[in-house]
Amino acid sequence: VATEVGVGEFDLIRRHLQRVGAARADVVLGVGDDAALVRPRQGMELALCVDTLVEGVHFHPGVAAADLGHKALAVNLSDLAAMGAEPAWATLALTLPDADEVWVAEFAAGFSALAGSVGLALVGGDTCRGARAVSVQVAGQVPCGQALRRRGAQPGDRVVVSGTLGDAAIALSHCLDPQGRMLPAGEDAAARQWLLNRLHRPSPRLALGEALRGVASACIDISDGLLGDLGHLLTESELGASIELSWLPLSAQALAVAGESAARAAACAGGDDYELCFTISEACTMKLTTLSARCGVALTVIGRIESEGGLSLRDADGRRVTPLATGYQHFAR
Amino acid sequence: VATEVGVGEFDLIRRHLQRVGAARADVVLGVGDDAALVRPRQGMELALCVDTLVEGVHFHPGVAAADLGHKALAVNLSDLAAMGAEPAWATLALTLPDADEVWVAEFAAGFSALAGSVGLALVGGDTCRGARAVSVQVAGQVPCGQALRRRGAQPGDRVVVSGTLGDAAIALSHCLDPQGRMLPAGEDAAARQWLLNRLHRPSPRLALGEALRGVASACIDISDGLLGDLGHLLTESELGASIELSWLPLSAQALAVAGESAARAAACAGGDDYELCFTISEACTMKLTTLSARCGVALTVIGRIESEGGLSLRDADGRRVTPLATGYQHFAR
């Protein structure tokens, strides 16, 4: 257990993590005291969550600091989106192998750009030495009783996903080598760059999440692969679902770079999508077009909720398919 | 970047981190959805903070899991105590080299016992693989405008500390070898055990923090050594202080194991005390006896706030002393 003396840590935190994200009137006291002080709005519930990204597990050692700053926040915002909550405040625990100020400045810039764009303030930070890892905790606000949950789907509801699925997994498997270096590109360079952007700079579907309050019957964010995460929603709702694999939304870029078979497999079980998977009554499906236009993201019906448990998958010919993999797991057994 | 498949992670989290700490009526939704939902009390500000403990930096590899569970929460509760806030909810990011369920169960038990005793609920958790580290985020509540801050000390105020200082640092330097194994004890075995308990099981001064609302003019928790942390309070208050080193409260155990010189040095600059350092007007010093009795912790005046900046230290003979070290730093420069 090291005991070292200096002024480095405090300076590092102060300089780069002090004014990150939006300036909010409800932040009474930000970074720099024993704790931050914030004032929640009346009539709101708080949505609280935490997600950690560890070097070598969730990101390659060479990833750009600004990308990591964006992503560490984005994965948490995706959880808030899945609850229908509006982002408010975040704290950050940053573990670094050394006090590399350029790295911290770039990390903070990536984090701050996303935070500012969604109105979130960073109110607390802790920096310490160790294997590189980023843990972000966010607090969002949602009117009492209106949060979206995994539980609540009804038989007959349609299963809907936002955006396209599998892009990040294809970027990992087709655009980067195991060390995270870019593989040589041909005519598909633009498609590869787009896929890498999907991996490194996910867009949390916050506007969609808020718009789904009172509309979706259940919701989850897809971080560990569609089938695994949909499985959680079904478990919590105590229902099953039939999914049409041929309906899964694939990007033109994933199809161009990886081909249909790999793209579809990635859409089923690849991680890092950060899209929303939600259920909606049949009557509400007519709202999807408007919702999609309003929130600026594609919405695709991929199946329906069944009263019988389990996940039933069908291919384009109507044959039942058994998935090989159902999600990303850090602890395989 | 690993892609593994299984059900381990979710099971691990569910089984051991699901009902940790107090059952609170204001927890609408706990562990197990994309985010937890909680309802803050009206008229309260939230105090938010995060602290990370990294193996090899903040704790020895061999530390008992239950002790680590206690301490990871305690260091955060100490921050809430320093704000005068009442603990409410926590989230936990646990990074582990492997899915050792016995370890997780013991960790959870240590965390839960402390959380339960202070009325805090664990509402969210994230478990992932990597070098062992624990990041805990806590949210506390404090009536609007009543939080204690580092800023606010006035010239002439007395500087007060709770408990005894330097015990954890003496435990590290005198009771454990560099690998964290216990050094052989003689007649002082009980004293050594008491010091190790101070290192591994700090008692956050929550009752004191709450009792200091409206009484203390400024407050900070001592986690990185008295002189360093008092320095932060002085910087924020834009004032100085004169401290009588001979007044620092030393435990009989630290004196017995390490001798007066080492014990006093540890009280000045050793880390991991988790006591409070606060300032109080001269008129309020008469309240200290009652406060001490009510909160069950010794309170010792160690000096006074001066209008001139800087920290002036005096030994028992009234001579000015220059400290060699002023605090614990993870990034020395």
PDB file of C-alpha atoms in Angstrom, chain A residues 90 165 309:
ATOM      1  CA  ALA A  90     -22.795  12.306 -12.795  1.00  0.00           C
ATOM      2  CA  LEU A 165     -28.062  -3.742 -34.304  1.00  0.00           C
ATOM      3  CA  GLY A 309     -42.363 -18.278 -21.744  1.00  0.00           C
TER       4      GLY A 309
END
